[in-house]
Amino acid sequence: MKVLVINAGSSSLKYQVFNMETEEIIAVGLCDRIGIDGHLKHTPMSNGKEVFNEPVNLPSHAEAISAVIEKLTSEEYGVVDSLDEIKAVGHRVVHGGKKFTESILINDEVLKAITECTTLAPLHIPANLMGINACIDAIPGVPQVAVFDTAFHSTIPQQAYIYPIPYKYYEANDIRRYGFHGTSHRYISEKTIEYLGKGAAGTRIVTCHLGNGASLAAIKDGKSIDTSLGVTPLEGIPMGTRSGSIDPAIVEIIANIEGISTADAVTILNKESGVLGISGVSSDFRDISTAAGINSSDGSVIEGVTPNERAKLALEVYAYNVAKFIGSYFTILGGLDALVFTAGVGENSPPMRAMICNYLQCLGIEIDENVNIFRNNGEIVDITSPNTTIKVLVVPTNEELVIARDTVAIVQ
C-alpha cells in the first residue's frame, strides 16, 4: 500500500511517499514559495531516477498538488506507474482543539470542525486546509486522513492544561494548554520504551524536541502528562525566533514602546525573538555557535574567532531554560528512566546536549562526553555516562512515518 503524506504550510508543501508494506520512503519533496514565484524539489528515493529541482509556477496549493502528482507519475521522475497506486493521503494538521484526540478519516463534518480550530491556530489551520482541499480536488475518491499535532497531548490532566485565567475562557473559548509536536513526542517515546525493553507501564520519560520550533514533554506510562507548548506554539522554552514563556505584560510594554498594536507586538515575539532576538546573529544554532566561537559538531573552541558575547548568551539562555523544564518534569514524574533528545538541535548539537545536561547532574543525569560527539546516522545513540542509571538517548524523529502509519490503520 502506497501512502502520500502531506505537510502544508502557508507558502510551502512538504511531501513523502511511503511503500507501507516495507515502510520504505520512495519519494520526498518540497513545493516552496507557493503564491510567490514557486519552486519544486522532487527526489525519487528507490529507483535511481533523477532529482527534479527547478522553478515551477505555483500560484496556489492546488497547482502545487498538481505539480507533485505530475512528478510522482512522470516517466523521468516518477515512483508510481499511475495515481491509482496511491491508496490514501495523510495530512499533518497542527491543531485539533478539544474535539480531535486521535487521527481521523476526513469528511465534510471533520473539515468543518478543523475549520473551527482556526481561532486557535490562525497561521497554521488555513494552510493545512488548503493542502487537504487541494488533494481532495486532485485525487477524488482517495481516502484522506488528518493526523493532529495536538492529539498525543490529549492525555494531559486538567491541572496541567488549565491556565490560571477566568475559567469562562476555557468553557466558552477552549483556551487551555494543548501542546504540539505530538507526532514527534509520540514516535520517540515509543522508540525509547522499545529501547528500554520493559513495556510502557511504569516508565518515566522526558522527550526534548529541540529545533527551530521546540517543545518538551513529560511522558508517564507511555502517555503525555505535560508539555511546554500551550494554546499556541509560542509558550515554553526560547526557540529560533519565538520568545517562549515570558511575563505577559511584556506584550503591552513592547506595543507602547514601539507605538504598535498588541497583535504586532505578538508578531515580534513570534518572529524576531528567541535566540535570534538575543544573539542578533541568526535563528540557526549552527550560526550562533560559530559566532560564539564554538564548533557545533563537537563543542571545541574555534581558533582565531573572537566570541560574540550575545551569541554565547543566547546559547546559555536556551540551555538554562531547557534544563529548568526537565527539572520540573523530573518532579511531576517522580523520577526519570530516560531523557531523550531529538529534532534538528537535539539530534545534531553535541555542545547543546552537554550544556543542558551539565545543569542536571544533581538529578543523577550525566552523559559520556566522548560518546556524545558522534556522527548522526539515523540510529538511536545511548550517550549515558557509566556513572548513572538514568538513560540519556538521542533518538531521530520520524513524524511522517507516524502520519503514514495512522493513515493506513484508519483506511484499513
CSV table of C-alpha atoms in Angstrom, one decimal:
chain,number,residue,atom,x,y,z
A,1,MET,CA,0.0,0.0,0.0
A,2,LYS,CA,1.4,3.4,-1.0
A,3,VAL,CA,0.6,6.4,1.1
A,4,LEU,CA,1.2,10.1,0.3
A,5,VAL,CA,2.0,12.3,3.4
A,6,ILE,CA,1.3,16.0,3.1
A,7,ASN,CA,2.6,18.8,5.4
A,8,ALA,CA,1.1,22.1,4.1
A,9,GLY,CA,2.4,25.5,5.2
A,10,SER,CA,1.2,28.9,4.2
A,11,SER,CA,3.7,29.1,1.3
A,12,SER,CA,5.1,25.6,1.2
A,13,LEU,CA,4.1,22.0,0.9
A,14,LYS,CA,6.3,19.1,2.0
A,15,TYR,CA,5.5,15.6,1.0
A,16,GLN,CA,6.7,12.0,1.2
A,17,VAL,CA,5.5,8.8,-0.4
A,18,PHE,CA,5.8,5.5,1.6
A,19,ASN,CA,5.5,1.9,0.5
A,20,MET,CA,3.8,0.8,3.7
A,21,GLU,CA,4.5,-2.9,3.1
A,22,THR,CA,8.1,-2.2,4.0
A,23,GLU,CA,7.7,1.4,5.4
A,24,GLU,CA,10.3,2.5,2.8
A,25,ILE,CA,10.3,6.1,1.6
A,26,ILE,CA,10.1,6.1,-2.2
A,27,ALA,CA,9.9,9.9,-2.8
A,28,VAL,CA,10.3,13.1,-0.9
A,29,GLY,CA,9.8,16.7,-2.0
A,30,LEU,CA,9.1,20.3,-1.2
A,31,CYS,CA,7.0,22.8,-3.1
A,32,ASP,CA,8.3,26.2,-1.9
A,33,ARG,CA,7.3,29.8,-2.4
A,34,ILE,CA,3.7,29.0,-3.2
A,35,GLY,CA,1.8,32.1,-4.3
A,36,ILE,CA,5.1,33.9,-5.0
A,37,ASP,CA,7.2,32.5,-7.8
A,38,GLY,CA,7.3,28.8,-7.0
A,39,HIS,CA,9.9,26.1,-6.7
A,40,LEU,CA,9.7,22.3,-6.6
A,41,LYS,CA,12.3,19.8,-5.5
A,42,HIS,CA,11.3,16.2,-6.0
A,43,THR,CA,13.6,13.4,-5.1
A,44,PRO,CA,12.9,9.8,-6.0
A,45,MET,CA,14.4,7.6,-3.4
A,46,SER,CA,14.2,4.0,-4.6
A,47,ASN,CA,14.5,3.6,-8.4
A,48,GLY,CA,17.6,5.6,-9.4
A,49,LYS,CA,15.6,8.2,-11.3
A,50,GLU,CA,16.7,11.8,-11.4
A,51,VAL,CA,16.0,14.6,-8.9
A,52,PHE,CA,13.9,17.5,-10.2
A,53,ASN,CA,14.9,20.8,-8.7
A,54,GLU,CA,13.6,23.8,-10.6
A,55,PRO,CA,11.3,26.8,-10.5
A,56,VAL,CA,7.7,25.9,-11.2
A,57,ASN,CA,4.7,28.3,-11.4
A,58,LEU,CA,2.7,27.6,-8.2
A,59,PRO,CA,0.1,30.3,-7.7
A,60,SER,CA,-1.8,28.2,-5.1
A,61,HIS,CA,-1.7,24.9,-3.2
A,62,ALA,CA,-3.9,23.4,-6.0
A,63,GLU,CA,-1.2,23.9,-8.6
A,64,ALA,CA,1.4,22.6,-6.0
A,65,ILE,CA,-0.5,19.4,-5.6
A,66,SER,CA,-0.9,19.1,-9.4
A,67,ALA,CA,2.9,19.5,-9.8
A,68,VAL,CA,3.6,16.9,-7.2
A,69,ILE,CA,1.2,14.4,-8.8
A,70,GLU,CA,2.8,15.1,-12.2
A,71,LYS,CA,6.3,14.3,-10.9
A,72,LEU,CA,5.1,11.2,-8.9
A,73,THR,CA,3.7,9.7,-12.1
A,74,SER,CA,6.1,11.0,-14.8
A,75,GLU,CA,8.3,8.7,-16.8
A,76,GLU,CA,11.5,10.7,-15.9
A,77,TYR,CA,11.0,11.3,-12.2
A,78,GLY,CA,8.1,9.1,-11.2
A,79,VAL,CA,7.8,6.5,-8.5
A,80,VAL,CA,4.4,5.1,-9.3
A,81,ASP,CA,3.1,3.9,-12.7
A,82,SER,CA,-0.3,5.6,-12.1
A,83,LEU,CA,-2.1,7.6,-9.5
A,84,ASP,CA,-4.2,4.5,-8.7
A,85,GLU,CA,-1.3,3.2,-6.7
A,86,ILE,CA,-1.7,6.0,-4.1
A,87,LYS,CA,-4.3,4.4,-1.8
A,88,ALA,CA,-4.5,7.1,0.8
A,89,VAL,CA,-3.3,10.6,1.8
A,90,GLY,CA,-2.2,11.5,5.3
A,91,HIS,CA,-2.2,15.2,6.3
A,92,ARG,CA,-0.4,16.9,9.2
A,93,VAL,CA,-2.9,19.2,10.9
A,94,VAL,CA,-1.4,21.4,13.5
A,95,HIS,CA,-4.3,21.9,15.9
A,96,GLY,CA,-7.2,19.6,16.7
A,97,GLY,CA,-8.6,21.6,19.6
A,98,LYS,CA,-10.7,19.7,22.2
A,99,LYS,CA,-12.6,17.8,19.6
A,100,PHE,CA,-9.8,15.7,18.0
A,101,THR,CA,-7.9,13.5,20.3
A,102,GLU,CA,-6.8,11.0,17.7
A,103,SER,CA,-6.3,10.8,13.9
A,104,ILE,CA,-9.5,10.6,11.8
A,105,LEU,CA,-10.8,10.0,8.3
A,106,ILE,CA,-11.7,13.3,6.7
A,107,ASN,CA,-15.2,14.0,5.6
A,108,ASP,CA,-17.3,17.2,5.4
A,109,GLU,CA,-18.1,17.2,9.1
A,110,VAL,CA,-14.4,16.8,10.0
A,111,LEU,CA,-13.4,19.6,7.6
A,112,LYS,CA,-16.0,21.9,9.3
A,113,ALA,CA,-14.6,21.0,12.8
A,114,ILE,CA,-11.0,21.6,11.6
A,115,THR,CA,-12.0,24.9,10.2
A,116,GLU,CA,-13.4,25.9,13.6
A,117,CYS,CA,-9.9,25.4,15.1
A,118,THR,CA,-8.7,28.4,13.0
A,119,THR,CA,-9.2,30.7,16.0
A,120,LEU,CA,-6.7,28.6,18.0
A,121,ALA,CA,-4.1,28.4,15.2
A,122,PRO,CA,-4.8,31.2,12.6
A,123,LEU,CA,-1.4,30.9,11.0
A,124,HIS,CA,-1.5,27.1,10.5
A,125,ILE,CA,-5.0,25.8,10.0
A,126,PRO,CA,-5.8,27.7,6.8
A,127,ALA,CA,-2.6,26.3,5.2
A,128,ASN,CA,-3.5,22.8,6.4
A,129,LEU,CA,-7.0,23.1,4.9
A,130,MET,CA,-5.6,24.3,1.6
A,131,GLY,CA,-3.5,21.2,1.4
A,132,ILE,CA,-6.4,18.9,2.3
A,133,ASN,CA,-8.8,20.6,-0.2
A,134,ALA,CA,-6.2,20.6,-3.0
A,135,CYS,CA,-5.7,16.8,-2.5
A,136,ILE,CA,-9.5,16.2,-2.4
A,137,ASP,CA,-9.9,18.0,-5.7
A,138,ALA,CA,-6.9,16.5,-7.4
A,139,ILE,CA,-7.5,12.9,-6.4
A,140,PRO,CA,-11.2,12.5,-5.6
A,141,GLY,CA,-12.2,9.2,-4.0
A,142,VAL,CA,-8.9,8.6,-2.4
A,143,PRO,CA,-9.3,8.5,1.5
A,144,GLN,CA,-7.8,11.5,3.3
A,145,VAL,CA,-6.7,11.3,6.9
A,146,ALA,CA,-6.0,14.1,9.4
A,147,VAL,CA,-3.2,13.5,11.9
A,148,PHE,CA,-3.1,16.2,14.6
A,149,ASP,CA,0.0,17.6,16.3
A,150,THR,CA,-2.1,18.1,19.5
A,151,ALA,CA,-3.6,14.6,19.7
A,152,PHE,CA,-0.8,12.9,21.7
A,153,HIS,CA,-1.1,15.5,24.4
A,154,SER,CA,-4.9,15.0,24.9
A,155,THR,CA,-4.0,12.7,27.9
A,156,ILE,CA,-2.6,15.7,29.9
A,157,PRO,CA,-4.6,16.1,33.2
A,158,GLN,CA,-6.7,19.1,33.9
A,159,GLN,CA,-4.3,20.6,36.5
A,160,ALA,CA,-1.6,20.7,33.7
A,161,TYR,CA,-3.7,22.2,30.9
A,162,ILE,CA,-5.9,24.7,32.7
A,163,TYR,CA,-4.5,28.3,32.7
A,164,PRO,CA,-5.0,30.5,35.8
A,165,ILE,CA,-7.2,32.9,34.0
A,166,PRO,CA,-11.0,33.3,34.3
A,167,TYR,CA,-12.5,29.8,33.8
A,168,LYS,CA,-15.1,31.2,31.4
A,169,TYR,CA,-12.4,31.4,28.7
A,170,TYR,CA,-11.8,27.7,28.9
A,171,GLU,CA,-15.6,26.9,29.0
A,172,ALA,CA,-16.6,29.3,26.2
A,173,ASN,CA,-13.5,29.6,24.1
A,174,ASP,CA,-11.5,26.4,24.6
A,175,ILE,CA,-8.4,28.3,25.9
A,176,ARG,CA,-6.2,25.7,27.5
A,177,ARG,CA,-2.8,24.1,27.1
A,178,TYR,CA,-2.8,21.8,24.0
A,179,GLY,CA,0.8,21.2,23.1
A,180,PHE,CA,2.3,20.5,19.7
A,181,HIS,CA,4.9,18.3,18.1
A,182,GLY,CA,2.7,15.4,19.3
A,183,THR,CA,3.6,13.0,16.4
A,184,SER,CA,7.3,13.5,17.2
A,185,HIS,CA,6.9,13.1,21.0
A,186,ARG,CA,4.8,10.0,20.4
A,187,TYR,CA,7.3,8.4,18.0
A,188,ILE,CA,10.4,9.0,20.1
A,189,SER,CA,8.7,7.9,23.3
A,190,GLU,CA,7.6,4.7,21.7
A,191,LYS,CA,11.1,4.1,20.4
A,192,THR,CA,12.5,4.8,23.8
A,193,ILE,CA,10.1,2.4,25.6
A,194,GLU,CA,11.1,-0.2,23.0
A,195,TYR,CA,14.8,0.5,23.7
A,196,LEU,CA,14.3,0.3,27.4
A,197,GLY,CA,12.7,-3.1,26.9
A,198,LYS,CA,10.2,-3.2,29.8
A,199,GLY,CA,6.9,-2.0,28.3
A,200,ALA,CA,5.2,1.3,28.8
A,201,ALA,CA,3.8,0.7,32.3
A,202,GLY,CA,5.9,2.4,34.9
A,203,THR,CA,8.2,4.3,32.5
A,204,ARG,CA,9.0,7.9,33.2
A,205,ILE,CA,10.5,9.8,30.2
A,206,VAL,CA,11.2,13.4,29.2
A,207,THR,CA,11.3,14.0,25.5
A,208,CYS,CA,13.1,17.1,24.1
A,209,HIS,CA,12.1,18.0,20.6
A,210,LEU,CA,14.7,20.8,20.0
A,211,GLY,CA,14.7,22.5,16.7
A,212,ASN,CA,13.8,26.0,15.4
A,213,GLY,CA,10.5,25.3,17.0
A,214,ALA,CA,10.9,23.3,20.2
A,215,SER,CA,9.0,21.6,23.0
A,216,LEU,CA,9.4,19.2,25.8
A,217,ALA,CA,7.0,16.6,27.1
A,218,ALA,CA,6.7,14.6,30.4
A,219,ILE,CA,5.6,11.1,29.5
A,220,LYS,CA,4.4,8.6,32.1
A,221,ASP,CA,3.3,5.0,31.2
A,222,GLY,CA,3.7,6.0,27.5
A,223,LYS,CA,1.2,8.9,27.8
A,224,SER,CA,1.9,12.6,27.8
A,225,ILE,CA,1.1,14.2,31.2
A,226,ASP,CA,2.6,17.7,30.5
A,227,THR,CA,4.2,19.6,27.7
A,228,SER,CA,5.9,23.0,27.3
A,229,LEU,CA,3.9,24.5,24.4
A,230,GLY,CA,0.5,25.9,25.1
A,231,VAL,CA,-2.6,27.0,23.3
A,232,THR,CA,-0.2,28.2,20.6
A,233,PRO,CA,3.4,27.3,19.7
A,234,LEU,CA,4.7,30.5,21.4
A,235,GLU,CA,4.9,29.3,25.0
A,236,GLY,CA,7.6,27.2,26.6
A,237,ILE,CA,11.4,27.4,26.0
A,238,PRO,CA,13.0,30.0,23.8
A,239,MET,CA,13.1,28.9,20.2
A,240,GLY,CA,14.7,30.1,16.9
A,241,THR,CA,12.5,33.2,16.6
A,242,ARG,CA,9.9,32.6,19.3
A,243,SER,CA,10.3,34.1,22.8
A,244,GLY,CA,8.8,31.1,24.7
A,245,SER,CA,7.3,31.9,28.2
A,246,ILE,CA,7.7,35.5,29.3
A,247,ASP,CA,5.9,37.9,31.5
A,248,PRO,CA,2.6,38.5,29.5
A,249,ALA,CA,2.7,42.2,30.3
A,250,ILE,CA,5.7,42.5,28.0
A,251,VAL,CA,3.3,42.4,25.1
A,252,GLU,CA,1.7,45.7,26.2
A,253,ILE,CA,5.1,47.2,27.1
A,254,ILE,CA,6.6,46.5,23.6
A,255,ALA,CA,3.4,47.8,22.0
A,256,ASN,CA,3.7,51.1,23.9
A,257,ILE,CA,7.5,51.4,23.3
A,258,GLU,CA,7.1,50.9,19.5
A,259,GLY,CA,3.7,52.6,19.1
A,260,ILE,CA,2.2,49.5,17.6
A,261,SER,CA,-0.8,47.2,18.2
A,262,THR,CA,-0.6,44.3,20.6
A,263,ALA,CA,-1.0,42.0,17.6
A,264,ASP,CA,2.1,43.5,16.1
A,265,ALA,CA,3.9,43.0,19.4
A,266,VAL,CA,2.9,39.4,19.4
A,267,THR,CA,4.4,39.1,15.9
A,268,ILE,CA,7.7,40.4,17.3
A,269,LEU,CA,7.5,37.6,19.9
A,270,ASN,CA,6.9,35.0,17.2
A,271,LYS,CA,9.3,36.2,14.5
A,272,GLU,CA,12.0,38.4,16.0
A,273,SER,CA,12.6,36.9,19.4
A,274,GLY,CA,14.1,33.7,20.8
A,275,VAL,CA,17.8,33.0,20.1
A,276,LEU,CA,17.6,35.4,17.1
A,277,GLY,CA,16.5,38.2,19.3
A,278,ILE,CA,19.1,37.6,22.0
A,279,SER,CA,22.1,36.9,19.7
A,280,GLY,CA,21.3,39.4,16.9
A,281,VAL,CA,23.1,36.8,14.7
A,282,SER,CA,20.7,34.2,13.4
A,283,SER,CA,17.9,31.8,14.4
A,284,ASP,CA,20.1,28.9,13.2
A,285,PHE,CA,22.0,27.3,16.1
A,286,ARG,CA,24.9,26.5,13.9
A,287,ASP,CA,25.4,30.1,13.0
A,288,ILE,CA,25.1,31.2,16.7
A,289,SER,CA,27.6,28.5,17.8
A,290,THR,CA,30.1,29.7,15.2
A,291,ALA,CA,29.7,33.3,16.3
A,292,ALA,CA,30.2,32.2,19.9
A,293,GLY,CA,33.5,30.5,18.8
A,294,ILE,CA,32.1,27.0,19.4
A,295,ASN,CA,32.4,24.2,16.9
A,296,SER,CA,28.8,23.0,16.7
A,297,SER,CA,29.8,19.4,15.8
A,298,ASP,CA,32.0,18.7,18.8
A,299,GLY,CA,31.9,21.7,21.1
A,300,SER,CA,35.6,22.5,20.6
A,301,VAL,CA,36.9,26.2,20.5
A,302,ILE,CA,37.2,27.7,17.1
A,303,GLU,CA,40.7,29.1,16.8
A,304,GLY,CA,41.0,32.7,15.7
A,305,VAL,CA,37.4,33.6,16.4
A,306,THR,CA,36.6,36.3,18.9
A,307,PRO,CA,33.5,35.0,20.7
A,308,ASN,CA,30.3,37.1,20.2
A,309,GLU,CA,29.1,37.6,23.8
A,310,ARG,CA,25.4,37.9,22.8
A,311,ALA,CA,25.7,34.6,20.8
A,312,LYS,CA,27.2,32.9,23.8
A,313,LEU,CA,24.4,34.3,26.0
A,314,ALA,CA,21.7,33.0,23.6
A,315,LEU,CA,23.1,29.5,23.9
A,316,GLU,CA,23.3,29.8,27.7
A,317,VAL,CA,19.7,31.1,28.0
A,318,TYR,CA,18.5,28.3,25.8
A,319,ALA,CA,20.3,25.5,27.7
A,320,TYR,CA,19.2,27.0,31.1
A,321,ASN,CA,15.5,27.1,30.1
A,322,VAL,CA,15.5,23.6,28.7
A,323,ALA,CA,17.2,22.3,31.9
A,324,LYS,CA,14.5,24.1,34.0
A,325,PHE,CA,11.7,22.3,32.2
A,326,ILE,CA,13.5,19.0,32.6
A,327,GLY,CA,13.9,19.6,36.3
A,328,SER,CA,10.2,20.4,36.7
A,329,TYR,CA,9.2,17.3,34.8
A,330,PHE,CA,11.5,15.2,36.9
A,331,THR,CA,9.4,16.4,39.8
A,332,ILE,CA,6.0,15.7,38.4
A,333,LEU,CA,7.1,12.3,37.1
A,334,GLY,CA,8.6,11.3,40.4
A,335,GLY,CA,11.9,10.5,38.9
A,336,LEU,CA,13.2,9.6,35.5
A,337,ASP,CA,14.1,6.5,33.4
A,338,ALA,CA,15.2,8.3,30.3
A,339,LEU,CA,15.9,11.8,28.9
A,340,VAL,CA,15.6,11.9,25.1
A,341,PHE,CA,16.9,14.4,22.6
A,342,THR,CA,15.5,14.7,19.1
A,343,ALA,CA,15.0,17.0,16.1
A,344,GLY,CA,17.5,19.4,14.4
A,345,VAL,CA,19.3,20.7,17.5
A,346,GLY,CA,18.6,17.7,19.8
A,347,GLU,CA,20.0,15.2,17.2
A,348,ASN,CA,22.9,17.3,15.8
A,349,SER,CA,24.3,19.6,18.5
A,350,PRO,CA,26.6,17.7,21.0
A,351,PRO,CA,27.6,21.0,22.7
A,352,MET,CA,24.0,22.0,23.4
A,353,ARG,CA,23.2,18.5,24.8
A,354,ALA,CA,26.2,18.8,27.1
A,355,MET,CA,25.3,22.3,28.2
A,356,ILE,CA,21.8,21.2,29.1
A,357,CYS,CA,22.9,18.0,30.9
A,358,ASN,CA,25.6,19.9,32.9
A,359,TYR,CA,22.7,21.6,34.8
A,360,LEU,CA,21.1,18.2,35.6
A,361,GLN,CA,23.9,16.3,37.4
A,362,CYS,CA,22.2,17.0,40.7
A,363,LEU,CA,19.4,14.8,39.5
A,364,GLY,CA,21.7,11.9,38.6
A,365,ILE,CA,21.7,12.8,34.9
A,366,GLU,CA,25.2,12.5,33.3
A,367,ILE,CA,26.4,12.0,29.7
A,368,ASP,CA,29.6,10.4,28.4
A,369,GLU,CA,31.3,13.3,26.7
A,370,ASN,CA,33.2,11.1,24.3
A,371,VAL,CA,30.1,9.2,23.1
A,372,ASN,CA,28.1,12.4,22.9
A,373,ILE,CA,30.3,13.5,20.0
A,374,PHE,CA,29.0,11.2,17.3
A,375,ARG,CA,28.0,11.5,13.6
A,376,ASN,CA,24.3,11.2,13.2
A,377,ASN,CA,23.5,8.1,11.2
A,378,GLY,CA,19.8,7.8,11.9
A,379,GLU,CA,20.1,5.3,14.7
A,380,ILE,CA,19.4,5.5,18.5
A,381,VAL,CA,22.6,6.5,20.3
A,382,ASP,CA,23.0,6.0,24.1
A,383,ILE,CA,25.1,8.8,25.4
A,384,THR,CA,24.6,7.9,29.1
A,385,SER,CA,27.6,8.1,31.4
A,386,PRO,CA,28.6,4.8,33.1
A,387,ASN,CA,28.1,6.6,36.4
A,388,THR,CA,24.3,6.9,36.2
A,389,THR,CA,21.3,4.7,35.8
A,390,ILE,CA,19.1,7.4,34.1
A,391,LYS,CA,19.4,6.8,30.3
A,392,VAL,CA,20.2,9.8,28.1
A,393,LEU,CA,19.4,9.0,24.5
A,394,VAL,CA,19.5,10.6,21.1
A,395,VAL,CA,16.5,9.3,19.0
A,396,PRO,CA,16.0,10.5,15.5
A,397,THR,CA,12.4,11.5,15.0
A,398,ASN,CA,10.1,10.5,12.1
A,399,GLU,CA,6.8,12.4,12.2
A,400,GLU,CA,6.0,11.5,8.6
A,401,LEU,CA,6.1,7.7,9.4
A,402,VAL,CA,3.7,8.2,12.3
A,403,ILE,CA,1.3,10.0,9.9
A,404,ALA,CA,1.6,7.2,7.3
A,405,ARG,CA,1.0,4.5,9.9
A,406,ASP,CA,-2.1,6.2,11.3
A,407,THR,CA,-3.4,6.7,7.8
A,408,VAL,CA,-3.0,3.0,6.9
A,409,ALA,CA,-4.6,2.0,10.2
A,410,ILE,CA,-7.7,4.2,9.7
A,411,VAL,CA,-8.1,3.4,6.0
A,412,GLN,CA,-7.8,-0.4,6.6
